[in-house]
Tab-separated table of C-alpha atoms in Angstrom:
chain	number	residue	atom	x	y	z
T	259	GLY	CA	109.562	128.397	101.582
T	260	GLN	CA	108.171	126.533	104.543
T	261	ASN	CA	109.470	125.626	107.997
T	262	ILE	CA	107.466	123.033	109.890
T	263	ASP	CA	108.018	121.917	113.474
T	264	GLN	CA	106.479	119.026	115.346
T	265	PRO	CA	107.676	116.993	118.342
T	266	THR	CA	109.892	114.048	117.582
T	267	GLU	CA	108.255	111.498	119.835
T	268	MET	CA	105.295	111.068	122.179
T	269	THR	CA	104.192	108.219	124.413
T	270	ALA	CA	100.650	107.580	125.612
T	271	THR	CA	98.577	104.827	127.159
T	272	GLU	CA	95.966	102.766	125.400
T	273	GLY	CA	92.557	104.419	125.737
T	274	ALA	CA	94.022	107.859	126.412
T	275	ILE	CA	94.112	111.003	124.281
T	276	VAL	CA	97.180	112.451	122.612
T	277	GLN	CA	97.567	115.838	120.940
T	278	ILE	CA	100.301	116.333	118.357
T	279	ASN	CA	101.166	119.963	117.691
T	280	CYS	CA	102.510	121.363	114.455
T	281	THR	CA	103.719	124.912	113.893
T	282	TYR	CA	104.664	126.323	110.549
T	283	GLN	CA	106.157	129.417	109.014
T	284	THR	CA	105.225	129.906	105.439
T	285	SER	CA	105.603	132.292	102.563
T	286	GLY	CA	102.307	131.022	101.197
T	287	PHE	CA	99.636	128.678	102.549
T	288	ASN	CA	97.116	126.531	100.730
T	289	GLY	CA	96.130	123.888	103.243
T	290	LEU	CA	97.550	121.635	105.951
T	291	PHE	CA	97.567	117.858	105.881
T	292	TRP	CA	98.034	115.137	108.473
T	293	TYR	CA	99.227	111.694	107.460
T	294	GLN	CA	99.800	108.507	109.440
T	295	GLN	CA	102.741	106.339	108.525
T	296	HIS	CA	103.458	102.907	109.982
T	297	ALA	CA	107.029	101.689	109.816
T	298	GLY	CA	107.911	100.454	106.358
T	299	GLU	CA	104.649	101.613	104.835
T	300	ALA	CA	103.460	104.600	102.816
T	301	PRO	CA	101.729	107.581	104.448
T	302	THR	CA	97.972	107.288	104.829
T	303	PHE	CA	95.825	110.418	104.530
T	304	LEU	CA	94.125	111.430	107.805
T	305	SER	CA	92.893	115.002	107.451
T	306	TYR	CA	93.030	118.224	105.477
T	307	ASN	CA	92.407	121.724	106.862
T	308	VAL	CA	92.325	124.833	104.718
T	309	LEU	CA	90.089	127.025	106.894
T	310	ASP	CA	90.425	127.782	110.602
T	311	GLY	CA	88.680	125.477	113.004
T	312	LEU	CA	88.258	121.866	113.975
T	313	GLU	CA	87.661	118.963	111.603
T	314	GLU	CA	86.476	115.759	113.259
T	315	LYS	CA	86.698	112.309	111.727
T	316	GLY	CA	85.859	109.562	114.172
T	317	ARG	CA	88.633	109.173	116.728
T	318	PHE	CA	90.832	111.700	114.912
T	319	SER	CA	90.370	115.474	114.888
T	320	SER	CA	92.509	118.195	113.371
T	321	PHE	CA	92.557	121.883	114.201
T	322	LEU	CA	93.987	124.819	112.289
T	323	SER	CA	94.732	128.432	113.166
T	324	ARG	CA	96.170	130.204	110.124
T	325	SER	CA	96.882	133.441	112.011
T	326	LYS	CA	99.031	131.535	114.519
T	327	GLY	CA	100.590	129.152	112.012
T	328	TYR	CA	99.437	126.308	114.217
T	329	SER	CA	97.681	122.990	113.891
T	330	TYR	CA	97.151	119.973	116.058
T	331	LEU	CA	96.038	116.398	115.515
T	332	LEU	CA	94.009	114.881	118.338
T	333	LEU	CA	93.871	111.122	118.692
T	334	LYS	CA	91.199	109.872	121.083
T	335	GLU	CA	90.616	106.433	122.614
T	336	LEU	CA	94.103	105.377	121.615
T	337	GLN	CA	94.561	101.853	120.317
T	338	MET	CA	97.764	99.872	119.975
T	339	LYS	CA	97.454	100.087	116.188
T	340	ASP	CA	97.763	103.885	116.459
T	341	SER	CA	101.476	103.471	117.181
T	342	ALA	CA	102.969	105.128	114.107
T	343	SER	CA	104.563	108.316	112.850
T	344	TYR	CA	102.270	111.264	112.234
T	345	LEU	CA	103.331	113.706	109.560
T	346	CYS	CA	102.225	117.322	109.319
T	347	ALA	CA	102.501	118.835	105.834
T	348	VAL	CA	101.754	122.258	104.416
T	349	ARG	CA	100.811	122.930	100.812
T	350	ASP	CA	102.409	125.912	99.136
T	351	ARG	CA	100.366	128.624	97.534
T	352	VAL	CA	102.347	128.558	94.356
T	353	LYS	CA	101.556	130.516	91.265
T	354	ALA	CA	100.502	127.406	89.387
T	355	ALA	CA	98.222	126.320	92.290
T	356	GLY	CA	100.072	123.078	92.512
T	357	ASN	CA	100.383	120.299	95.031
T	358	LYS	CA	103.833	120.848	96.475
T	359	LEU	CA	103.754	119.644	100.085
T	360	THR	CA	106.425	120.451	102.641
T	361	PHE	CA	106.551	117.890	105.432
T	362	GLY	CA	107.608	118.146	109.035
T	363	GLY	CA	109.950	115.535	110.411
T	364	GLY	CA	107.098	113.488	111.829
T	365	THR	CA	106.048	112.627	115.381
T	366	ARG	CA	106.500	109.036	116.433
T	367	VAL	CA	103.675	108.029	118.756
T	368	LEU	CA	104.120	104.975	120.940
T	369	VAL	CA	100.975	103.573	122.520
T	370	LYS	CA	101.584	101.463	125.611
T	371	PRO	CA	99.146	98.964	127.118
H	210	LYS	CA	88.170	102.249	93.482
H	211	ALA	CA	91.771	101.076	93.267
H	212	GLY	CA	94.397	103.175	94.992
H	213	VAL	CA	97.673	104.552	93.709
H	214	THR	CA	99.934	101.809	92.398
H	215	GLN	CA	103.687	101.924	92.025
H	216	THR	CA	106.067	99.537	90.332
H	217	PRO	CA	108.416	98.022	91.115
H	218	ARG	CA	108.073	97.821	94.875
H	219	TYR	CA	111.721	97.048	95.479
H	220	LEU	CA	114.789	97.712	93.383
H	221	ILE	CA	118.519	97.228	93.840
H	222	LYS	CA	120.930	99.088	91.582
H	223	THR	CA	124.619	99.951	91.577
H	224	ARG	CA	126.238	103.365	91.459
H	225	GLY	CA	126.254	104.936	88.019
H	226	GLN	CA	123.239	103.044	86.751
H	227	GLN	CA	119.911	104.634	85.956
H	228	VAL	CA	116.444	103.673	87.129
H	229	THR	CA	112.859	104.292	86.038
H	230	LEU	CA	109.967	104.100	88.479
H	231	SER	CA	106.307	104.003	87.524
H	232	CYS	CA	103.157	105.360	89.146
H	233	SER	CA	99.513	104.896	88.209
H	234	PRO	CA	97.214	107.370	89.983
H	235	ILE	CA	93.739	106.717	91.289
H	236	SER	CA	91.278	106.473	88.425
H	237	GLY	CA	90.122	109.958	87.502
H	238	HIS	CA	93.037	111.683	89.222
H	239	ARG	CA	95.123	113.819	86.910
H	240	SER	CA	97.755	115.251	89.253
H	241	VAL	CA	100.752	113.135	90.221
H	242	SER	CA	103.460	114.221	92.653
H	243	TRP	CA	106.689	112.443	93.513
H	244	TYR	CA	108.468	112.478	96.873
H	245	GLN	CA	111.682	111.035	98.247
H	246	GLN	CA	111.781	109.764	101.827
H	247	THR	CA	115.017	109.084	103.694
H	248	PRO	CA	115.692	108.693	107.417
H	249	GLY	CA	117.895	111.779	107.446
H	250	GLN	CA	115.900	114.211	105.306
H	251	GLY	CA	112.351	112.952	105.778
H	252	LEU	CA	109.821	113.402	103.010
H	253	GLN	CA	110.912	115.801	100.281
H	254	PHE	CA	109.023	116.969	97.238
H	255	LEU	CA	110.566	116.065	93.886
H	256	PHE	CA	108.082	117.283	91.259
H	257	GLU	CA	104.459	117.371	90.220
H	258	TYR	CA	102.800	116.632	86.901
H	259	PHE	CA	99.381	117.602	85.620
H	260	SER	CA	98.083	117.241	82.087
H	261	GLU	CA	101.453	115.867	80.976
H	262	THR	CA	103.225	119.047	82.151
H	263	GLN	CA	105.598	119.520	85.050
H	264	ARG	CA	103.991	122.152	87.267
H	265	ASN	CA	106.341	122.286	90.244
H	266	LYS	CA	109.832	121.129	90.999
H	267	GLY	CA	111.690	120.616	94.257
H	268	ASN	CA	115.356	121.187	94.996
H	269	PHE	CA	116.844	118.087	93.438
H	270	PRO	CA	119.614	117.848	90.841
H	271	GLY	CA	118.894	117.418	87.167
H	272	ARG	CA	119.607	113.679	87.456
H	273	PHE	CA	116.037	113.405	88.704
H	274	SER	CA	113.464	113.771	85.972
H	275	GLY	CA	109.949	112.676	85.245
H	276	ARG	CA	107.124	112.662	82.777
H	277	GLN	CA	103.416	112.053	82.602
H	278	PHE	CA	101.459	110.293	79.916
H	279	SER	CA	98.060	111.088	78.464
H	280	ASN	CA	96.434	108.477	80.719
H	281	SER	CA	97.909	110.316	83.755
H	282	ARG	CA	100.382	107.554	84.536
H	283	SER	CA	103.751	108.979	85.489
H	284	GLU	CA	107.346	107.835	85.495
H	285	MET	CA	110.364	109.219	87.239
H	286	ASN	CA	113.923	108.586	86.185
H	287	VAL	CA	117.144	108.887	88.129
H	288	SER	CA	120.349	108.790	86.120
H	289	THR	CA	123.902	108.197	87.311
H	290	LEU	CA	122.757	106.776	90.620
H	291	GLU	CA	124.605	107.702	93.808
H	292	LEU	CA	124.610	105.920	97.152
H	293	GLY	CA	122.616	108.795	98.622
H	294	ASP	CA	119.760	108.113	96.239
H	295	SER	CA	118.819	105.079	98.314
H	296	ALA	CA	115.369	105.952	99.579
H	297	LEU	CA	111.663	105.227	99.489
H	298	TYR	CA	110.177	106.964	96.450
H	299	LEU	CA	106.535	107.816	96.900
H	300	CYS	CA	103.980	108.887	94.375
H	301	ALA	CA	100.839	110.788	95.368
H	302	SER	CA	97.778	111.535	93.289
H	303	SER	CA	94.944	114.016	93.511
H	304	SER	CA	92.118	114.945	91.200
H	305	VAL	CA	93.470	118.382	90.342
H	306	PRO	CA	96.388	120.391	91.711
H	307	GLY	CA	95.970	122.557	94.767
H	308	LYS	CA	92.369	121.755	95.547
H	309	ASP	CA	92.030	118.618	97.597
H	310	GLU	CA	93.637	115.664	99.277
H	311	GLN	CA	96.658	113.782	98.019
H	312	PHE	CA	96.786	110.014	98.386
H	313	PHE	CA	100.049	108.115	98.446
H	314	GLY	CA	100.997	104.883	96.755
H	315	PRO	CA	102.927	102.105	98.528
H	316	GLY	CA	106.279	103.440	97.300
H	317	THR	CA	109.312	101.967	95.605
H	318	ARG	CA	112.209	101.102	97.891
H	319	LEU	CA	115.412	101.820	95.950
H	320	THR	CA	118.738	100.577	97.246
H	321	VAL	CA	121.920	101.762	95.538
H	322	LEU	CA	125.022	99.660	96.173
């Protein structure tokens, strides 16, 4: 099974940078996902890491270290619309190579003016 | 390309009733996964379907079931509804299992009275 930890809440100022950490313990690993979820809405895909290193997509970057069971999501040039929950999820390496994702509890980010 | 669609968007049922939810994946996607999201438990994996076969199953009672049709559309059914089944039910699609990103639909908000 999987155990995923991420901070419950973070506050940052508009224009700043925020780093959301995610640690996981897994019996099998086949990729790590980050999703953004605004209140009352469905999660929106942000990034996917399966190999170690940094993936950059505009203002958002995601990093993975498989040996440390660690990932982070970096949000740069924060905007008010970035206020949301950010979900870290790990995909199991199951025998059938499926898509079972185990999610962390989410980190609520509040961006202040 | 249209995204994942789910119907209905909102549903109110009473205890003991049953409910069927529908999900149409992104065109060309053949893997459909279902998740339950509640404030207390977060996002939890229900099951995954690919090529009309259930490939993975989460830790939910047998009252939760699903199926997939030849056009990749999927349905999930919950029988003998309980108050604790009130949740946002999310469907996610990907092209094939275990290889790439999953994209979520808008969800069905189920309220059990």
